[in-house]
Amino acid sequence: HSSTNAELEFAAAGGGKILQVVSTESTATVTATGTVLQLLTISITPAATSSKILILATVTMECVPSANAYGVIHLYRGALNGTEIFNTSMGDNHNAYNYANLTINYVDSPNTTSAQSYTTGINKSSGGTTSASTNGTRYTLIAMEIGA
């Protein structure tokens, strides 16, 4: 139709629909002192090879200092020894306890209809940090299949 009267025109909606959501969470305490330790694993089976998988992960870590306090969250495709596809770290350069609120927002394109698993892990991210711990806080992992 014509926009002669300053009317807005919109394209037909297509793609970008959420096809499925899987999630998991925990409050179990995990404390890392130099080795990446597993938090959560999730599995999702894409309906189409063109689908994208949106991964959302959150964790609050208590970082214990020796000189500074930094923590890191890792995202792996597969298990903890799989391919690391993303990580982010946060902390403070002071010799004081620090609570780091870390999030991952990552879009994966697995190009398959086979089950895909994703795993999160944490560690301290500085030699000046004694440990990084979830310390009983809630942490989550969500996978959403987005249709093309």
Short mmCIF file of N, CA, C and O in Angstrom, two decimals:
data_model
loop_
_atom_site.label_atom_id
_atom_site.label_comp_id
_atom_site.label_asym_id
_atom_site.label_seq_id
_atom_site.Cartn_x
_atom_site.Cartn_y
_atom_site.Cartn_z
N HIS A 1 0.84 -1.15 0.00
CA HIS A 1 0.00 0.00 0.00
C HIS A 1 0.89 1.23 0.00
O HIS A 1 2.01 1.21 0.42
N SER A 2 0.39 2.35 -0.41
CA SER A 2 1.15 3.58 -0.57
C SER A 2 1.16 4.38 0.73
O SER A 2 0.19 4.40 1.48
N SER A 3 2.26 5.06 0.98
CA SER A 3 2.39 5.86 2.20
C SER A 3 2.21 7.34 1.90
O SER A 3 3.01 8.18 2.27
N THR A 4 1.17 7.69 1.21
CA THR A 4 0.96 9.09 0.84
C THR A 4 0.51 9.93 2.01
O THR A 4 0.65 11.14 1.98
N ASN A 5 -0.03 9.34 3.06
CA ASN A 5 -0.50 10.09 4.21
C ASN A 5 0.45 9.94 5.40
O ASN A 5 0.01 9.92 6.54
N ALA A 6 1.74 9.80 5.14
CA ALA A 6 2.76 9.68 6.18
C ALA A 6 2.49 8.50 7.11
O ALA A 6 2.71 8.58 8.30
N GLU A 7 1.96 7.43 6.56
CA GLU A 7 1.73 6.22 7.35
C GLU A 7 2.98 5.37 7.35
O GLU A 7 3.73 5.34 6.38
N LEU A 8 3.22 4.70 8.44
CA LEU A 8 4.36 3.78 8.53
C LEU A 8 4.01 2.47 7.86
O LEU A 8 2.88 2.00 7.96
N GLU A 9 5.00 1.88 7.20
CA GLU A 9 4.83 0.56 6.61
C GLU A 9 5.83 -0.37 7.25
O GLU A 9 6.97 0.01 7.49
N PHE A 10 5.42 -1.58 7.53
CA PHE A 10 6.28 -2.57 8.16
C PHE A 10 6.40 -3.80 7.28
O PHE A 10 5.42 -4.22 6.66
N ALA A 11 7.58 -4.36 7.26
CA ALA A 11 7.78 -5.61 6.52
C ALA A 11 7.09 -6.74 7.27
O ALA A 11 6.86 -6.66 8.48
N ALA A 12 6.76 -7.78 6.55
CA ALA A 12 6.16 -8.95 7.18
C ALA A 12 7.15 -9.57 8.16
O ALA A 12 8.35 -9.59 7.92
N ALA A 13 6.65 -10.03 9.28
CA ALA A 13 7.50 -10.65 10.29
C ALA A 13 8.06 -11.96 9.74
O ALA A 13 7.38 -12.70 9.05
N GLY A 14 9.30 -12.23 10.04
CA GLY A 14 9.91 -13.48 9.59
C GLY A 14 11.15 -13.78 10.41
O GLY A 14 11.93 -12.90 10.72
N GLY A 15 11.31 -15.00 10.80
CA GLY A 15 12.50 -15.39 11.56
C GLY A 15 12.51 -14.75 12.94
O GLY A 15 11.64 -13.97 13.30
N GLY A 16 13.52 -15.12 13.69
CA GLY A 16 13.69 -14.52 15.01
C GLY A 16 12.73 -15.01 16.06
O GLY A 16 12.70 -14.48 17.16
N LYS A 17 11.95 -16.02 15.77
CA LYS A 17 11.00 -16.54 16.75
C LYS A 17 11.70 -17.51 17.70
O LYS A 17 12.55 -18.28 17.28
N ILE A 18 11.34 -17.45 18.96
CA ILE A 18 11.89 -18.38 19.94
C ILE A 18 11.16 -19.70 19.78
O ILE A 18 9.95 -19.77 19.93
N LEU A 19 11.92 -20.74 19.43
CA LEU A 19 11.32 -22.05 19.17
C LEU A 19 11.30 -22.94 20.40
O LEU A 19 10.41 -23.77 20.56
N GLN A 20 12.31 -22.79 21.29
CA GLN A 20 12.34 -23.57 22.53
C GLN A 20 13.30 -22.91 23.51
O GLN A 20 14.22 -22.19 23.11
N VAL A 21 13.06 -23.17 24.79
CA VAL A 21 13.90 -22.65 25.86
C VAL A 21 14.17 -23.77 26.84
O VAL A 21 13.25 -24.49 27.24
N VAL A 22 15.45 -23.95 27.20
CA VAL A 22 15.81 -24.88 28.27
C VAL A 22 16.65 -24.10 29.27
O VAL A 22 17.40 -23.19 28.90
N SER A 23 16.51 -24.44 30.54
CA SER A 23 17.25 -23.71 31.56
C SER A 23 17.59 -24.60 32.74
O SER A 23 16.95 -25.63 32.97
N THR A 24 18.60 -24.18 33.47
CA THR A 24 18.99 -24.86 34.70
C THR A 24 19.60 -23.83 35.62
O THR A 24 20.06 -22.76 35.18
N GLU A 25 19.59 -24.13 36.91
CA GLU A 25 20.17 -23.23 37.90
C GLU A 25 20.62 -24.03 39.10
O GLU A 25 20.25 -25.20 39.27
N SER A 26 21.43 -23.38 39.94
CA SER A 26 21.91 -24.04 41.15
C SER A 26 22.32 -22.98 42.17
O SER A 26 22.58 -21.83 41.81
N THR A 27 22.39 -23.40 43.42
CA THR A 27 22.96 -22.57 44.49
C THR A 27 24.09 -23.31 45.20
O THR A 27 24.57 -22.86 46.23
N ALA A 28 24.52 -24.44 44.64
CA ALA A 28 25.62 -25.20 45.23
C ALA A 28 26.89 -24.35 45.20
O ALA A 28 27.17 -23.66 44.21
N THR A 29 27.65 -24.37 46.26
CA THR A 29 28.89 -23.60 46.31
C THR A 29 29.99 -24.29 45.51
O THR A 29 30.26 -25.48 45.71
N VAL A 30 30.59 -23.54 44.61
CA VAL A 30 31.73 -24.00 43.82
C VAL A 30 32.85 -22.99 44.07
O VAL A 30 32.66 -21.79 43.87
N THR A 31 34.02 -23.47 44.51
CA THR A 31 35.15 -22.59 44.81
C THR A 31 36.36 -23.00 43.99
O THR A 31 36.86 -24.12 44.13
N ALA A 32 36.82 -22.09 43.12
CA ALA A 32 37.96 -22.36 42.24
C ALA A 32 39.20 -21.63 42.76
O ALA A 32 39.12 -20.44 43.11
N THR A 33 40.32 -22.33 42.79
CA THR A 33 41.57 -21.74 43.29
C THR A 33 42.69 -21.79 42.26
O THR A 33 43.85 -21.60 42.61
N GLY A 34 42.38 -22.05 41.00
CA GLY A 34 43.42 -22.08 39.98
C GLY A 34 43.08 -22.98 38.82
O GLY A 34 43.68 -22.90 37.76
N THR A 35 42.09 -23.85 38.99
CA THR A 35 41.61 -24.73 37.92
C THR A 35 40.16 -24.37 37.64
O THR A 35 39.40 -24.12 38.57
N VAL A 36 39.79 -24.33 36.36
CA VAL A 36 38.40 -24.04 36.01
C VAL A 36 37.52 -25.17 36.53
O VAL A 36 37.79 -26.34 36.27
N LEU A 37 36.48 -24.81 37.27
CA LEU A 37 35.54 -25.79 37.81
C LEU A 37 34.17 -25.60 37.17
O LEU A 37 33.74 -24.47 36.92
N GLN A 38 33.50 -26.72 36.92
CA GLN A 38 32.20 -26.70 36.25
C GLN A 38 31.12 -26.14 37.14
O GLN A 38 31.03 -26.46 38.32
N LEU A 39 30.27 -25.31 36.52
CA LEU A 39 29.06 -24.84 37.17
C LEU A 39 27.86 -25.63 36.67
O LEU A 39 27.31 -26.45 37.38
N LEU A 40 27.45 -25.39 35.41
CA LEU A 40 26.24 -25.98 34.87
C LEU A 40 26.45 -26.48 33.44
O LEU A 40 27.29 -25.95 32.72
N THR A 41 25.67 -27.49 33.06
CA THR A 41 25.65 -27.98 31.68
C THR A 41 24.20 -28.04 31.24
O THR A 41 23.31 -28.39 32.02
N ILE A 42 23.97 -27.69 29.97
CA ILE A 42 22.62 -27.70 29.41
C ILE A 42 22.70 -28.30 28.01
O ILE A 42 23.73 -28.20 27.35
N SER A 43 21.61 -28.92 27.56
CA SER A 43 21.58 -29.51 26.22
C SER A 43 20.32 -29.03 25.50
O SER A 43 19.25 -28.92 26.11
N ILE A 44 20.48 -28.75 24.21
CA ILE A 44 19.35 -28.31 23.39
C ILE A 44 19.52 -28.93 22.01
O ILE A 44 20.64 -29.03 21.51
N THR A 45 18.41 -29.37 21.41
CA THR A 45 18.45 -29.97 20.08
C THR A 45 17.75 -29.04 19.10
O THR A 45 16.52 -28.91 19.13
N PRO A 46 18.53 -28.36 18.24
CA PRO A 46 17.92 -27.43 17.28
C PRO A 46 16.96 -28.14 16.32
O PRO A 46 17.21 -29.26 15.89
N ALA A 47 15.87 -27.47 15.98
CA ALA A 47 14.89 -28.02 15.04
C ALA A 47 15.34 -27.88 13.60
O ALA A 47 14.89 -28.63 12.74
N ALA A 48 16.23 -26.93 13.32
CA ALA A 48 16.69 -26.69 11.95
C ALA A 48 18.17 -26.31 11.96
O ALA A 48 18.66 -25.74 12.94
N THR A 49 18.86 -26.61 10.88
CA THR A 49 20.29 -26.27 10.80
C THR A 49 20.50 -24.75 10.74
O THR A 49 21.56 -24.26 11.07
N SER A 50 19.47 -24.00 10.35
CA SER A 50 19.58 -22.55 10.25
C SER A 50 19.31 -21.84 11.59
O SER A 50 19.49 -20.63 11.68
N SER A 51 18.92 -22.58 12.60
CA SER A 51 18.61 -21.98 13.90
C SER A 51 19.87 -21.45 14.58
O SER A 51 20.97 -21.96 14.40
N LYS A 52 19.67 -20.40 15.37
CA LYS A 52 20.71 -19.86 16.23
C LYS A 52 20.38 -20.27 17.66
O LYS A 52 19.21 -20.48 18.00
N ILE A 53 21.39 -20.39 18.51
CA ILE A 53 21.18 -20.70 19.92
C ILE A 53 21.69 -19.52 20.73
O ILE A 53 22.87 -19.17 20.66
N LEU A 54 20.79 -18.89 21.47
CA LEU A 54 21.16 -17.79 22.36
C LEU A 54 21.43 -18.37 23.74
O LEU A 54 20.56 -19.01 24.34
N ILE A 55 22.65 -18.17 24.22
CA ILE A 55 23.05 -18.66 25.54
C ILE A 55 23.11 -17.48 26.49
O ILE A 55 23.77 -16.47 26.20
N LEU A 56 22.42 -17.60 27.62
CA LEU A 56 22.43 -16.59 28.68
C LEU A 56 22.92 -17.27 29.96
O LEU A 56 22.38 -18.30 30.35
N ALA A 57 23.93 -16.70 30.58
CA ALA A 57 24.46 -17.26 31.82
C ALA A 57 24.73 -16.13 32.81
O ALA A 57 25.17 -15.05 32.41
N THR A 58 24.45 -16.38 34.08
CA THR A 58 24.74 -15.41 35.13
C THR A 58 25.38 -16.11 36.31
O THR A 58 25.05 -17.27 36.61
N VAL A 59 26.29 -15.41 36.96
CA VAL A 59 26.88 -15.91 38.20
C VAL A 59 27.39 -14.72 39.00
O VAL A 59 27.87 -13.73 38.44
N THR A 60 27.22 -14.80 40.31
CA THR A 60 27.84 -13.84 41.22
C THR A 60 28.92 -14.59 41.95
O THR A 60 28.67 -15.63 42.55
N MET A 61 30.16 -14.06 41.88
CA MET A 61 31.30 -14.73 42.51
C MET A 61 31.88 -13.87 43.60
O MET A 61 32.04 -12.66 43.44
N GLU A 62 32.20 -14.51 44.70
CA GLU A 62 32.97 -13.87 45.75
C GLU A 62 34.45 -14.12 45.43
O GLU A 62 34.89 -15.27 45.38
N CYS A 63 35.19 -13.05 45.19
CA CYS A 63 36.61 -13.17 44.85
C CYS A 63 37.43 -12.78 46.07
O CYS A 63 37.31 -11.68 46.60
N VAL A 64 38.26 -13.72 46.54
CA VAL A 64 39.05 -13.54 47.75
C VAL A 64 40.46 -13.09 47.34
O VAL A 64 41.12 -13.77 46.56
N PRO A 65 40.91 -11.95 47.86
CA PRO A 65 42.17 -11.39 47.41
C PRO A 65 43.39 -11.92 48.15
O PRO A 65 43.30 -12.38 49.28
N SER A 66 44.54 -11.86 47.48
CA SER A 66 45.82 -11.86 48.16
C SER A 66 46.47 -10.52 47.83
O SER A 66 47.10 -9.91 48.67
N ALA A 67 46.27 -10.02 46.60
CA ALA A 67 46.69 -8.68 46.21
C ALA A 67 45.57 -7.96 45.45
O ALA A 67 45.50 -6.74 45.46
N ASN A 68 44.69 -8.73 44.77
CA ASN A 68 43.55 -8.18 44.05
C ASN A 68 42.46 -9.25 44.03
O ASN A 68 42.67 -10.34 44.58
N ALA A 69 41.33 -8.96 43.44
CA ALA A 69 40.21 -9.90 43.48
C ALA A 69 39.49 -9.94 42.14
O ALA A 69 38.67 -9.07 41.85
N TYR A 70 39.82 -10.95 41.30
CA TYR A 70 39.24 -11.09 39.97
C TYR A 70 38.71 -12.50 39.76
O TYR A 70 39.37 -13.47 40.15
N GLY A 71 37.54 -12.59 39.10
CA GLY A 71 36.97 -13.89 38.75
C GLY A 71 36.62 -13.92 37.27
O GLY A 71 36.48 -12.87 36.64
N VAL A 72 36.47 -15.13 36.72
CA VAL A 72 36.14 -15.30 35.31
C VAL A 72 35.11 -16.41 35.16
O VAL A 72 35.13 -17.39 35.89
N ILE A 73 34.17 -16.22 34.21
CA ILE A 73 33.22 -17.27 33.83
C ILE A 73 33.54 -17.65 32.39
O ILE A 73 33.80 -16.79 31.55
N HIS A 74 33.56 -18.96 32.14
CA HIS A 74 33.86 -19.52 30.82
C HIS A 74 32.61 -20.20 30.28
O HIS A 74 31.85 -20.79 31.03
N LEU A 75 32.44 -20.16 28.94
CA LEU A 75 31.38 -20.90 28.26
C LEU A 75 32.04 -21.83 27.26
O LEU A 75 32.85 -21.40 26.45
N TYR A 76 31.68 -23.11 27.36
CA TYR A 76 32.24 -24.14 26.47
C TYR A 76 31.13 -24.76 25.64
O TYR A 76 30.02 -24.96 26.14
N ARG A 77 31.46 -25.10 24.40
CA ARG A 77 30.57 -25.94 23.61
C ARG A 77 30.94 -27.36 23.99
O ARG A 77 32.09 -27.77 23.86
N GLY A 78 29.99 -28.12 24.48
CA GLY A 78 30.27 -29.46 24.98
C GLY A 78 30.61 -29.40 26.46
O GLY A 78 30.09 -28.57 27.20
N ALA A 79 31.52 -30.26 26.85
CA ALA A 79 31.90 -30.37 28.27
C ALA A 79 32.96 -29.33 28.62
O ALA A 79 33.42 -28.57 27.77
N LEU A 80 33.37 -29.35 29.88
CA LEU A 80 34.37 -28.41 30.38
C LEU A 80 35.68 -28.50 29.61
O LEU A 80 36.39 -27.52 29.47
N ASN A 81 35.98 -29.67 29.06
CA ASN A 81 37.19 -29.82 28.25
C ASN A 81 36.92 -29.61 26.77
O ASN A 81 37.76 -29.89 25.93
N GLY A 82 35.71 -29.10 26.44
CA GLY A 82 35.34 -28.84 25.05
C GLY A 82 35.94 -27.54 24.55
O GLY A 82 36.90 -27.01 25.13
N THR A 83 35.36 -27.00 23.51
CA THR A 83 35.84 -25.75 22.91
C THR A 83 35.31 -24.56 23.69
O THR A 83 34.09 -24.39 23.80
N GLU A 84 36.22 -23.74 24.21
CA GLU A 84 35.78 -22.51 24.88
C GLU A 84 35.30 -21.54 23.80
O GLU A 84 36.04 -21.24 22.86
N ILE A 85 34.07 -21.05 23.93
CA ILE A 85 33.53 -20.15 22.92
C ILE A 85 33.36 -18.73 23.43
O ILE A 85 33.15 -17.81 22.64
N PHE A 86 33.48 -18.53 24.75
CA PHE A 86 33.36 -17.18 25.30
C PHE A 86 33.84 -17.19 26.74
O PHE A 86 33.73 -18.19 27.43
N ASN A 87 34.36 -16.04 27.20
CA ASN A 87 34.62 -15.85 28.62
C ASN A 87 34.59 -14.37 28.93
O ASN A 87 34.76 -13.54 28.04
N THR A 88 34.33 -14.06 30.16
CA THR A 88 34.37 -12.68 30.62
C THR A 88 34.82 -12.67 32.07
O THR A 88 34.53 -13.59 32.83
N SER A 89 35.56 -11.62 32.43
CA SER A 89 36.07 -11.53 33.81
C SER A 89 35.76 -10.16 34.38
O SER A 89 35.45 -9.21 33.66
N MET A 90 35.87 -10.09 35.70
CA MET A 90 35.57 -8.84 36.41
C MET A 90 36.26 -8.91 37.75
O MET A 90 36.51 -9.98 38.29
N GLY A 91 36.56 -7.76 38.29
CA GLY A 91 37.14 -7.74 39.61
C GLY A 91 37.57 -6.36 40.02
O GLY A 91 37.13 -5.36 39.46
N ASP A 92 38.48 -6.34 41.00
CA ASP A 92 38.94 -5.08 41.58
C ASP A 92 40.42 -5.21 41.90
O ASP A 92 40.86 -6.26 42.36
N ASN A 93 41.17 -4.16 41.66
CA ASN A 93 42.61 -4.19 41.86
C ASN A 93 43.02 -3.83 43.28
O ASN A 93 44.17 -3.47 43.53
N HIS A 94 42.12 -3.93 44.22
CA HIS A 94 42.43 -3.64 45.62
C HIS A 94 42.50 -4.94 46.41
O HIS A 94 41.91 -5.94 46.03
N ASN A 95 43.18 -4.90 47.51
CA ASN A 95 43.31 -6.08 48.37
C ASN A 95 42.08 -6.15 49.28
O ASN A 95 42.17 -5.96 50.49
N ALA A 96 40.94 -6.40 48.67
CA ALA A 96 39.67 -6.47 49.41
C ALA A 96 38.75 -7.47 48.72
O ALA A 96 38.83 -7.65 47.51
N TYR A 97 37.89 -8.10 49.50
CA TYR A 97 36.90 -9.01 48.93
C TYR A 97 36.08 -8.27 47.88
O TYR A 97 35.77 -7.09 48.04
N ASN A 98 35.73 -8.97 46.82
CA ASN A 98 34.96 -8.36 45.75
C ASN A 98 33.89 -9.35 45.29
O ASN A 98 34.17 -10.52 45.12
N TYR A 99 32.68 -8.84 45.12
CA TYR A 99 31.63 -9.67 44.51
C TYR A 99 31.51 -9.26 43.05
O TYR A 99 31.22 -8.11 42.74
N ALA A 100 31.81 -10.19 42.15
CA ALA A 100 31.75 -9.94 40.72
C ALA A 100 30.47 -10.53 40.16
O ALA A 100 30.21 -11.71 40.33
N ASN A 101 29.66 -9.68 39.53
CA ASN A 101 28.43 -10.13 38.86
C ASN A 101 28.74 -10.29 37.39
O ASN A 101 28.93 -9.30 36.68
N LEU A 102 28.82 -11.53 36.93
CA LEU A 102 29.23 -11.81 35.56
C LEU A 102 28.08 -12.39 34.76
O LEU A 102 27.32 -13.23 35.26
N THR A 103 27.96 -11.95 33.50
CA THR A 103 26.92 -12.46 32.61
C THR A 103 27.52 -12.81 31.26
O THR A 103 28.52 -12.21 30.83
N ILE A 104 26.92 -13.77 30.62
CA ILE A 104 27.26 -14.13 29.25
C ILE A 104 25.98 -14.04 28.42
O ILE A 104 24.94 -14.58 28.81
N ASN A 105 26.08 -13.36 27.29
CA ASN A 105 25.03 -13.31 26.27
C ASN A 105 25.74 -13.67 24.97
O ASN A 105 26.50 -12.85 24.45
N TYR A 106 25.51 -14.86 24.47
CA TYR A 106 26.28 -15.35 23.32
C TYR A 106 25.34 -16.03 22.33
O TYR A 106 24.51 -16.85 22.72
N VAL A 107 25.49 -15.71 21.04
CA VAL A 107 24.70 -16.36 20.00
C VAL A 107 25.59 -17.35 19.26
O VAL A 107 26.63 -16.98 18.71
N ASP A 108 25.18 -18.62 19.27
CA ASP A 108 25.92 -19.68 18.60
C ASP A 108 25.17 -20.11 17.34
O ASP A 108 23.94 -20.05 17.30
N SER A 109 25.91 -20.51 16.33
CA SER A 109 25.33 -21.02 15.08
C SER A 109 25.85 -22.43 14.86
O SER A 109 26.81 -22.65 14.12
N PRO A 110 25.22 -23.44 15.49
CA PRO A 110 25.77 -24.79 15.41
C PRO A 110 25.61 -25.46 14.04
O PRO A 110 26.29 -26.44 13.76
N ASN A 111 24.70 -24.99 13.19
CA ASN A 111 24.48 -25.55 11.85
C ASN A 111 24.24 -27.06 11.86
O ASN A 111 24.79 -27.80 11.05
N THR A 112 23.42 -27.51 12.79
CA THR A 112 23.11 -28.93 12.92
C THR A 112 21.75 -29.09 13.60
O THR A 112 21.26 -28.16 14.24
N THR A 113 21.17 -30.29 13.46
CA THR A 113 19.98 -30.62 14.22
C THR A 113 20.31 -31.67 15.28
O THR A 113 19.41 -32.26 15.88
N SER A 114 21.60 -31.88 15.51
CA SER A 114 22.04 -32.78 16.59
C SER A 114 22.05 -32.03 17.91
O SER A 114 22.26 -30.81 17.94
N ALA A 115 21.87 -32.75 19.00
CA ALA A 115 21.88 -32.13 20.33
C ALA A 115 23.20 -31.39 20.57
O ALA A 115 24.27 -31.88 20.23
N GLN A 116 23.07 -30.19 21.12
CA GLN A 116 24.23 -29.37 21.46
C GLN A 116 24.24 -29.15 22.97
O GLN A 116 23.21 -28.83 23.55
N SER A 117 25.41 -29.33 23.57
CA SER A 117 25.50 -29.05 25.00
C SER A 117 26.44 -27.88 25.21
O SER A 117 27.37 -27.64 24.44
N TYR A 118 26.16 -27.14 26.28
CA TYR A 118 26.94 -25.97 26.66
C TYR A 118 27.22 -26.07 28.15
O TYR A 118 26.35 -26.47 28.93
N THR A 119 28.44 -25.70 28.55
CA THR A 119 28.86 -25.82 29.94
C THR A 119 29.49 -24.51 30.39
O THR A 119 30.26 -23.90 29.63
N THR A 120 29.17 -24.10 31.61
CA THR A 120 29.84 -22.94 32.20
C THR A 120 30.80 -23.41 33.29
O THR A 120 30.58 -24.43 33.94
N GLY A 121 31.87 -22.64 33.46
CA GLY A 121 32.85 -22.92 34.50
C GLY A 121 33.38 -21.61 35.04
O GLY A 121 33.32 -20.57 34.38
N ILE A 122 33.92 -21.65 36.27
CA ILE A 122 34.50 -20.44 36.87
C ILE A 122 35.92 -20.72 37.32
O ILE A 122 36.33 -21.85 37.53
N ASN A 123 36.64 -19.62 37.51
CA ASN A 123 37.98 -19.67 38.07
C ASN A 123 38.34 -18.27 38.54
O ASN A 123 37.68 -17.30 38.18
N LYS A 124 39.39 -18.18 39.33
CA LYS A 124 39.97 -16.88 39.61
C LYS A 124 40.68 -16.46 38.33
O LYS A 124 41.09 -17.30 37.53
N SER A 125 40.81 -15.16 38.10
CA SER A 125 41.43 -14.74 36.84
C SER A 125 42.68 -13.91 37.05
O SER A 125 43.12 -13.20 36.15
N SER A 126 43.28 -14.03 38.23
CA SER A 126 44.51 -13.30 38.51
C SER A 126 45.33 -14.09 39.52
O SER A 126 44.78 -14.72 40.43
N GLY A 127 46.65 -14.03 39.36
CA GLY A 127 47.53 -14.66 40.35
C GLY A 127 47.46 -13.98 41.70
O GLY A 127 47.84 -14.55 42.71
N GLY A 128 46.94 -12.74 41.72
CA GLY A 128 46.79 -12.02 42.98
C GLY A 128 45.47 -12.29 43.68
O GLY A 128 45.15 -11.66 44.68
N THR A 129 44.69 -13.24 43.14
CA THR A 129 43.41 -13.62 43.74
C THR A 129 43.55 -15.03 44.32
O THR A 129 44.06 -15.92 43.65
N THR A 130 43.12 -15.21 45.55
CA THR A 130 43.22 -16.51 46.22
C THR A 130 42.20 -17.50 45.67
O THR A 130 42.52 -18.64 45.36
N SER A 131 40.94 -17.06 45.55
CA SER A 131 39.89 -17.96 45.06
C SER A 131 38.71 -17.16 44.52
O SER A 131 38.56 -15.97 44.82
N ALA A 132 37.87 -17.84 43.75
CA ALA A 132 36.61 -17.30 43.26
C ALA A 132 35.55 -18.34 43.58
O ALA A 132 35.71 -19.51 43.27
N SER A 133 34.48 -17.92 44.25
CA SER A 133 33.47 -18.86 44.74
C SER A 133 32.06 -18.34 44.49
O SER A 133 31.80 -17.14 44.60
N THR A 134 31.15 -19.27 44.20
CA THR A 134 29.74 -18.90 44.09
C THR A 134 29.12 -18.67 45.47
O THR A 134 28.12 -18.00 45.59
N ASN A 135 29.71 -19.23 46.50
CA ASN A 135 29.36 -18.98 47.90
C ASN A 135 27.86 -19.02 48.17
O ASN A 135 27.31 -18.17 48.87
N GLY A 136 27.17 -19.99 47.57
CA GLY A 136 25.75 -20.18 47.85
C GLY A 136 24.81 -19.29 47.06
O GLY A 136 23.60 -19.37 47.25
N THR A 137 25.33 -18.44 46.18
CA THR A 137 24.45 -17.59 45.37
C THR A 137 23.87 -18.40 44.22
O THR A 137 24.41 -19.43 43.82
N ARG A 138 22.76 -17.93 43.67
CA ARG A 138 22.10 -18.62 42.56
C ARG A 138 22.82 -18.27 41.26
O ARG A 138 23.09 -17.11 40.97
N TYR A 139 23.10 -19.28 40.44
CA TYR A 139 23.66 -19.07 39.11
C TYR A 139 22.84 -19.85 38.11
O TYR A 139 22.21 -20.85 38.44
N THR A 140 22.78 -19.32 36.86
CA THR A 140 21.85 -19.85 35.88
C THR A 140 22.52 -20.07 34.52
O THR A 140 23.54 -19.46 34.21
N LEU A 141 21.91 -20.94 33.73
CA LEU A 141 22.31 -21.17 32.35
C LEU A 141 21.03 -21.42 31.54
O LEU A 141 20.26 -22.31 31.89
N ILE A 142 20.83 -20.63 30.49
CA ILE A 142 19.63 -20.72 29.66
C ILE A 142 20.07 -20.83 28.21
O ILE A 142 20.99 -20.13 27.76
N ALA A 143 19.43 -21.72 27.45
CA ALA A 143 19.65 -21.83 26.01
C ALA A 143 18.30 -21.63 25.31
O ALA A 143 17.32 -22.27 25.67
N MET A 144 18.28 -20.75 24.32
CA MET A 144 17.07 -20.49 23.54
C MET A 144 17.35 -20.73 22.07
O MET A 144 18.32 -20.19 21.54
N GLU A 145 16.51 -21.53 21.43
CA GLU A 145 16.64 -21.72 19.99
C GLU A 145 15.86 -20.62 19.30
O GLU A 145 14.67 -20.42 19.56
N ILE A 146 16.54 -19.90 18.40
CA ILE A 146 15.94 -18.81 17.65
C ILE A 146 15.81 -19.26 16.19
O ILE A 146 16.80 -19.60 15.56
N GLY A 147 14.59 -19.27 15.67
CA GLY A 147 14.36 -19.68 14.29
C GLY A 147 14.88 -18.65 13.31
O GLY A 147 14.88 -17.45 13.60
N ALA A 148 15.34 -19.12 12.16
CA ALA A 148 15.92 -18.20 11.16
C ALA A 148 14.85 -17.44 10.42
O ALA A 148 13.72 -17.79 10.37
#
